[in-house]
Each structure stands twice: as structure tokens, then as C-alpha cells.
């Protein structure tokens, strides 16, 4: 089922979560376990992230360094297929602009269509490690709105080669990312929302937000989006703090604030188990408030761990 149809039919917020493909060489069984442990909460759909190639310098036997292009977490489409076959739950593979030419994007869309996927989360992707600015592939998309446009065109049976005859139309529901604390490259929130509106006008059916730890950020964001004329559902993304390091790493990696009260609670912890409990309690309170507010879904970034999401889900759903 399409995400947008699940949202329209739902009586209360949907339970949904995101998984990362395992690192190269890892097993898929861990993902299966994570999903298996969360199935009792009847997820409406599961997202699988896409990871662009990275540049690595590996030492050769002669001592010189060799530049290698590596993909550390391959397999988004095959993992999405395997999860769908095993759990019979809709899966939303992420698709990014980075590393793809338009032709390669078209081929990925054809694969996804043939495999029966009806949902895609369309993203630009971050700059490759070591690069400051995002560089599109030659002949690829520079921003997510262009990727949305390409998907929408294929939904209308329009392919890159205008000479193709009797083309079939895909029927993808498209989600895009939104940032309650602003995307880090945007000079201000107005500009960020201006471009977010472009993605919606290009045909995005809904928005999923970056994680946030202070619900007022989400509430203000939704207000500003509505004031700017963005009417599609805006799904909040939530991640429980799970390690001491999260307090340092999350603001740096995602350019978001962690409220002082949450930092202080983590600061009082003596063990990592206590930190996980603080994270569970904080996110549970966030989720309960968002549920009362009437959000369309609660979307959890699991990072492959289910114990904390299970605890939260058991208190919220
Ligand atoms: P865009 O919408 O292109 O926006 C990027 C920046 O450019 C913003 O500052 C925006 O204001 C501006 N902008 C947008 N359109 C235009 C335009 N046409 N002209 C000029 N400026 C413009 N990354 C991955 O690599 N893989 C994943 O699986 C993944 N999953 C994610 C899931 C969620 C829910 C979220 C919130 C993020 C995810 N990301 C993922 C991270 C995402 O790729 C990065 O945040 C990236 O830097 C921006 O992606 P975007 O799709 O929002 O880009």
C-alpha cells in the first residue's frame, strides 16, 4: 500500500521505522531480527536508507596510498525486497541523487517498479566524505526536487528517451525530507521552506522530518509550512538517545539542538543502560505529545536497534 493511502485511512498515528542496510560483509539476519521484534506493533511501512559510495585511501603493498571508491552499505533495493517478501509489510526504499546519473536513476526506478514497490523516499544525499559541498554526478540531479520530477514523469509514462513507444507508467508515492531546525546549508528557515515547497509542487505526497528532541521545533515548522502553503502530511522523525556519545555526535552530524534538560539527564547517568532508559523516556514523552497533537505517523530512526523502540512503542501504540 502507498504511504499516503495508509495515512488517509488511519484512525491514529501510524507506527513506522527506518533501517540501515548492514555494513558490507554483514548479515541480513540482524535486520530480520530487528523487524521481527517490532512486528507486534504492526508497522505500516518500513524505510530502508540508501548510502552513496565513499572515497577511501587504502595502503598498497609498495607503501603508496590508493584511492578507492567503496560502497560501505550496499543493497538497499535487494534488502527492501527481502524485507517485503518476509514480513509482507510495505517497504519504502530511499533513493538519492548523489552518485546517480539520470539514466541510472531511471534504471533504478524501473527495477523498483518491476519489483512491485509503490513508495520511494526521494533525497539528495550528503556530500561524499572529504567533500565540503554536494557535487551531483555529471548528468545527475543537483537537488531532490529534480529527482521527484523524474519519478513523477515516470508515473506519467514519460521516460528520458522521448522515442520510446508504448511506455508503461509507474505508480510511486513519493516522500521527501524536511528539517524542523533547518537544513544546514540553508541561510535561513524561509529559504529552506521555499525549497521544500518546490519538492511538494514537483509532486511529493508527504514530508518526513529530520529527528528533533524538542517538539516545539516540529510544531513551529508545521505552522510555517502551512503558512507557506504546504498542505501535505508532515511526519515527525524521532530517535531516542542511546549512548553517551550521542550528545556530542548528533548535533554535529545533523545540525540539531539537544535540549539542556535532556543533556543534564544523560549527564546524571552512570551506565550506558541508564542512558538508554533516559532516551526511551524522553522519546516516549515526545511521541505521546505528538500523538495528542494528531500527527499522521511516528517515524523512528532505529539504527538497527529494536529494544528501545519496542519499549517506546509499547507505551505509545
Ligand atoms: P534537498 O531538498 O535538495 O535540499 C538540500 C539543500 O538545498 C537545502 O538546504 C535546501 O533548502 C536547498 N535546496 C533544495 N532544493 C533546491 C534547489 N532546487 N535549488 C537550490 N537550493 C535548493 N541521506 C542519504 O544519503 N541516504 C538516506 O537514505 C537518507 N535518508 C534520510 C531520511 C530522512 C528522513 C532525512 C530527513 C534525511 C535523510 N538523508 C539521507 C539525509 C539527506 O540526504 C541530507 O540531509 C541532504 O543533505 C539533503 O537532502 P534533501 O533531500 O533534503 O535535499
Tab-separated table of N, CA and C in Angstrom, residues 212-292:
chain	number	residue	atom	x	y	z
A	212	UNK	N	14.278	15.428	15.857
A	212	UNK	CA	14.323	16.610	16.732
A	212	UNK	C	14.019	16.123	18.137
A	213	UNK	N	14.483	16.868	19.132
A	213	UNK	CA	14.308	16.442	20.526
A	213	UNK	C	13.412	17.400	21.301
A	214	UNK	N	12.947	18.430	20.619
A	214	UNK	CA	12.094	19.423	21.253
A	214	UNK	C	10.877	19.589	20.337
A	215	UNK	N	9.726	19.111	20.816
A	215	UNK	CA	8.545	19.102	19.947
A	215	UNK	C	8.146	20.480	19.450
A	216	UNK	N	8.491	21.531	20.220
A	216	UNK	CA	8.077	22.869	19.779
A	216	UNK	C	8.711	23.201	18.427
A	217	UNK	N	9.885	22.618	18.155
A	217	UNK	CA	10.537	22.841	16.845
A	217	UNK	C	9.656	22.281	15.722
A	218	UNK	N	9.106	21.093	15.971
A	218	UNK	CA	8.226	20.470	14.965
A	218	UNK	C	6.945	21.293	14.816
A	219	UNK	N	6.340	21.691	15.942
A	219	UNK	CA	5.079	22.436	15.859
A	219	UNK	C	5.269	23.744	15.071
A	220	UNK	N	6.349	24.464	15.353
A	220	UNK	CA	6.611	25.720	14.620
A	220	UNK	C	6.851	25.450	13.134
A	221	UNK	N	7.580	24.375	12.881
A	221	UNK	CA	7.887	24.013	11.489
A	221	UNK	C	6.589	23.749	10.718
A	222	UNK	N	5.700	22.958	11.327
A	222	UNK	CA	4.430	22.649	10.649
A	222	UNK	C	3.654	23.944	10.411
A	223	UNK	N	3.618	24.807	11.420
A	223	UNK	CA	2.907	26.097	11.254
A	223	UNK	C	3.473	26.885	10.082
A	224	UNK	N	4.795	26.944	10.013
A	224	UNK	CA	5.433	27.734	8.952
A	224	UNK	C	5.204	27.107	7.585
A	225	UNK	N	5.234	25.777	7.531
A	225	UNK	CA	4.964	25.101	6.252
A	225	UNK	C	3.541	25.396	5.814
A	226	UNK	N	2.601	25.285	6.751
A	226	UNK	CA	1.190	25.536	6.387
A	226	UNK	C	1.025	26.987	5.930
A	227	UNK	N	1.672	27.904	6.626
A	227	UNK	CA	1.569	29.322	6.253
A	227	UNK	C	2.156	29.551	4.860
A	228	UNK	N	3.146	28.726	4.495
A	228	UNK	CA	3.770	28.881	3.165
A	228	UNK	C	2.967	28.160	2.087
A	229	UNK	N	1.881	27.483	2.502
A	229	UNK	CA	1.027	26.816	1.510
A	229	UNK	C	1.354	25.355	1.281
A	230	UNK	N	2.186	24.755	2.170
A	230	UNK	CA	2.490	23.323	2.047
A	230	UNK	C	1.406	22.564	2.811
A	231	UNK	N	0.647	21.745	2.092
A	231	UNK	CA	-0.518	21.107	2.727
A	231	UNK	C	-0.349	19.613	2.957
A	232	UNK	N	0.724	18.997	2.471
A	232	UNK	CA	0.859	17.534	2.578
A	232	UNK	C	1.165	17.126	4.022
A	233	UNK	N	0.886	15.840	4.390
A	233	UNK	CA	1.213	15.388	5.748
A	233	UNK	C	2.706	15.562	6.060
A	234	UNK	N	2.978	15.936	7.309
A	234	UNK	CA	4.378	16.116	7.753
A	234	UNK	C	4.621	15.141	8.906
A	235	UNK	N	5.377	14.099	8.610
A	235	UNK	CA	5.590	13.003	9.572
A	235	UNK	C	6.818	13.309	10.430
A	236	UNK	N	6.660	13.331	11.754
A	236	UNK	CA	7.827	13.602	12.600
A	236	UNK	C	8.761	12.395	12.682
A	237	UNK	N	10.060	12.657	12.595
A	237	UNK	CA	11.083	11.622	12.754
A	237	UNK	C	11.654	11.704	14.167
A	238	UNK	N	11.753	10.558	14.834
A	238	UNK	CA	12.212	10.545	16.231
A	238	UNK	C	13.338	9.538	16.415
A	239	UNK	N	14.309	9.935	17.221
A	239	UNK	CA	15.381	8.988	17.556
A	239	UNK	C	15.669	9.076	19.045
A	240	UNK	N	15.574	7.949	19.758
A	240	UNK	CA	15.956	8.011	21.179
A	240	UNK	C	17.468	8.106	21.325
A	241	UNK	N	17.900	8.972	22.225
A	241	UNK	CA	19.333	8.999	22.580
A	241	UNK	C	19.680	7.607	23.117
A	242	UNK	N	20.798	7.041	22.661
A	242	UNK	CA	21.072	5.686	23.140
A	242	UNK	C	22.491	5.496	23.677
A	243	UNK	N	23.356	6.479	23.499
A	243	UNK	CA	24.711	6.354	24.055
A	243	UNK	C	25.148	7.723	24.610
A	244	UNK	N	26.168	7.699	25.465
A	244	UNK	CA	26.733	8.966	25.966
A	244	UNK	C	27.184	9.840	24.796
A	245	UNK	N	27.775	9.169	23.792
A	245	UNK	CA	28.360	9.907	22.652
A	245	UNK	C	27.320	10.665	21.835
A	246	UNK	N	26.066	10.173	21.839
A	246	UNK	CA	25.023	10.821	21.026
A	246	UNK	C	24.939	12.319	21.301
A	247	UNK	N	25.155	12.693	22.562
A	247	UNK	CA	25.008	14.106	22.956
A	247	UNK	C	26.002	14.984	22.180
A	248	UNK	N	27.183	14.456	21.890
A	248	UNK	CA	28.188	15.196	21.114
A	248	UNK	C	27.981	15.012	19.610
A	249	UNK	N	27.689	13.769	19.241
A	249	UNK	CA	27.700	13.442	17.807
A	249	UNK	C	26.473	13.946	17.052
A	250	UNK	N	25.295	13.825	17.660
A	250	UNK	CA	24.060	14.169	16.929
A	250	UNK	C	24.039	15.634	16.482
A	251	UNK	N	24.362	16.592	17.378
A	251	UNK	CA	24.354	17.988	16.900
A	251	UNK	C	25.347	18.221	15.765
A	252	UNK	N	26.488	17.548	15.811
A	252	UNK	CA	27.499	17.745	14.765
A	252	UNK	C	27.097	17.078	13.458
A	253	UNK	N	26.498	15.886	13.571
A	253	UNK	CA	26.148	15.150	12.354
A	253	UNK	C	24.889	15.702	11.700
A	254	UNK	N	23.933	16.170	12.516
A	254	UNK	CA	22.626	16.536	11.947
A	254	UNK	C	22.268	18.016	12.127
A	255	UNK	N	23.141	18.755	12.751
A	255	UNK	CA	22.929	20.206	12.920
A	255	UNK	C	21.611	20.480	13.647
A	256	UNK	N	21.394	19.752	14.731
A	256	UNK	CA	20.180	19.981	15.526
A	256	UNK	C	20.573	20.140	16.992
A	257	UNK	N	19.676	20.783	17.756
A	257	UNK	CA	19.945	21.037	19.173
A	257	UNK	C	19.451	19.875	20.038
A	258	UNK	N	20.146	19.671	21.130
A	258	UNK	CA	19.628	18.745	22.143
A	258	UNK	C	19.310	19.600	23.368
A	259	UNK	N	18.044	19.570	23.842
A	259	UNK	CA	17.676	20.451	24.951
A	259	UNK	C	18.559	20.214	26.183
A	260	UNK	N	18.788	21.306	26.912
A	260	UNK	CA	19.662	21.233	28.085
A	260	UNK	C	19.181	20.201	29.097
A	261	UNK	N	17.859	20.134	29.271
A	261	UNK	CA	17.300	19.193	30.257
A	261	UNK	C	17.678	17.747	29.899
A	262	UNK	N	17.629	17.431	28.602
A	262	UNK	CA	17.987	16.077	28.174
A	262	UNK	C	19.492	15.839	28.387
A	263	UNK	N	20.307	16.848	28.081
A	263	UNK	CA	21.763	16.712	28.310
A	263	UNK	C	22.028	16.460	29.800
A	264	UNK	N	21.291	17.185	30.653
A	264	UNK	CA	21.517	17.033	32.100
A	264	UNK	C	21.114	15.638	32.577
A	265	UNK	N	20.006	15.130	32.039
A	265	UNK	CA	19.562	13.782	32.421
A	265	UNK	C	20.615	12.746	32.017
A	266	UNK	N	21.160	12.901	30.822
A	266	UNK	CA	22.191	11.965	30.361
A	266	UNK	C	23.443	12.119	31.232
A	267	UNK	N	23.731	13.378	31.593
A	267	UNK	CA	24.902	13.652	32.439
A	267	UNK	C	24.833	12.968	33.801
A	268	UNK	N	23.632	12.724	34.290
A	268	UNK	CA	23.480	12.071	35.608
A	268	UNK	C	23.683	10.561	35.520
A	269	UNK	N	23.696	10.023	34.295
A	269	UNK	CA	23.757	8.555	34.141
A	269	UNK	C	25.161	8.042	34.445
A	270	UNK	N	25.189	6.828	35.006
A	270	UNK	CA	26.494	6.191	35.272
A	270	UNK	C	26.753	5.033	34.326
A	271	UNK	N	25.729	4.474	33.777
A	271	UNK	CA	25.923	3.327	32.878
A	271	UNK	C	25.237	3.600	31.541
A	272	UNK	N	25.663	2.815	30.535
A	272	UNK	CA	25.043	3.013	29.216
A	272	UNK	C	23.581	2.571	29.230
A	273	UNK	N	23.253	1.612	30.107
A	273	UNK	CA	21.849	1.176	30.201
A	273	UNK	C	20.976	2.329	30.703
A	274	UNK	N	21.537	3.085	31.662
A	274	UNK	CA	20.766	4.234	32.171
A	274	UNK	C	20.546	5.271	31.069
A	275	UNK	N	21.574	5.471	30.229
A	275	UNK	CA	21.427	6.436	29.124
A	275	UNK	C	20.302	5.983	28.197
A	276	UNK	N	20.274	4.698	27.895
A	276	UNK	CA	19.219	4.183	27.005
A	276	UNK	C	17.844	4.418	27.623
A	277	UNK	N	17.757	4.247	28.957
A	277	UNK	CA	16.464	4.466	29.621
A	277	UNK	C	16.038	5.933	29.533
A	278	UNK	N	17.011	6.833	29.719
A	278	UNK	CA	16.712	8.274	29.592
A	278	UNK	C	16.191	8.548	28.177
A	279	UNK	N	16.865	7.967	27.187
A	279	UNK	CA	16.453	8.161	25.790
A	279	UNK	C	15.038	7.643	25.553
A	280	UNK	N	14.749	6.469	26.103
A	280	UNK	CA	13.422	5.872	25.930
A	280	UNK	C	12.365	6.776	26.561
A	281	UNK	N	12.630	7.239	27.773
A	281	UNK	CA	11.648	8.063	28.485
A	281	UNK	C	11.401	9.384	27.727
A	282	UNK	N	12.494	10.000	27.268
A	282	UNK	CA	12.361	11.298	26.570
A	282	UNK	C	11.546	11.141	25.288
A	283	UNK	N	11.925	10.123	24.500
A	283	UNK	CA	11.248	9.943	23.209
A	283	UNK	C	9.792	9.512	23.425
A	284	UNK	N	9.541	8.727	24.477
A	284	UNK	CA	8.154	8.330	24.766
A	284	UNK	C	7.311	9.577	25.031
A	285	UNK	N	7.836	10.491	25.842
A	285	UNK	CA	7.070	11.712	26.149
A	285	UNK	C	6.862	12.543	24.887
A	286	UNK	N	7.907	12.614	24.053
A	286	UNK	CA	7.762	13.337	22.770
A	286	UNK	C	6.646	12.702	21.932
A	287	UNK	N	6.715	11.353	21.841
A	287	UNK	CA	5.755	10.644	20.978
A	287	UNK	C	4.324	10.813	21.495
A	288	UNK	N	4.148	10.753	22.818
A	288	UNK	CA	2.792	10.895	23.378
A	288	UNK	C	2.236	12.290	23.084
A	289	UNK	N	3.098	13.310	23.198
A	289	UNK	CA	2.627	14.671	22.923
A	289	UNK	C	2.295	14.833	21.428
A	290	UNK	N	3.136	14.260	20.582
A	290	UNK	CA	2.895	14.354	19.135
A	290	UNK	C	1.611	13.618	18.758
A	291	UNK	N	1.363	12.504	19.446
A	291	UNK	CA	0.132	11.738	19.190
A	291	UNK	C	-1.088	12.598	19.550
A	292	UNK	N	-1.027	13.273	20.697
A	292	UNK	CA	-2.153	14.139	21.107
A	292	UNK	C	-2.358	15.273	20.098
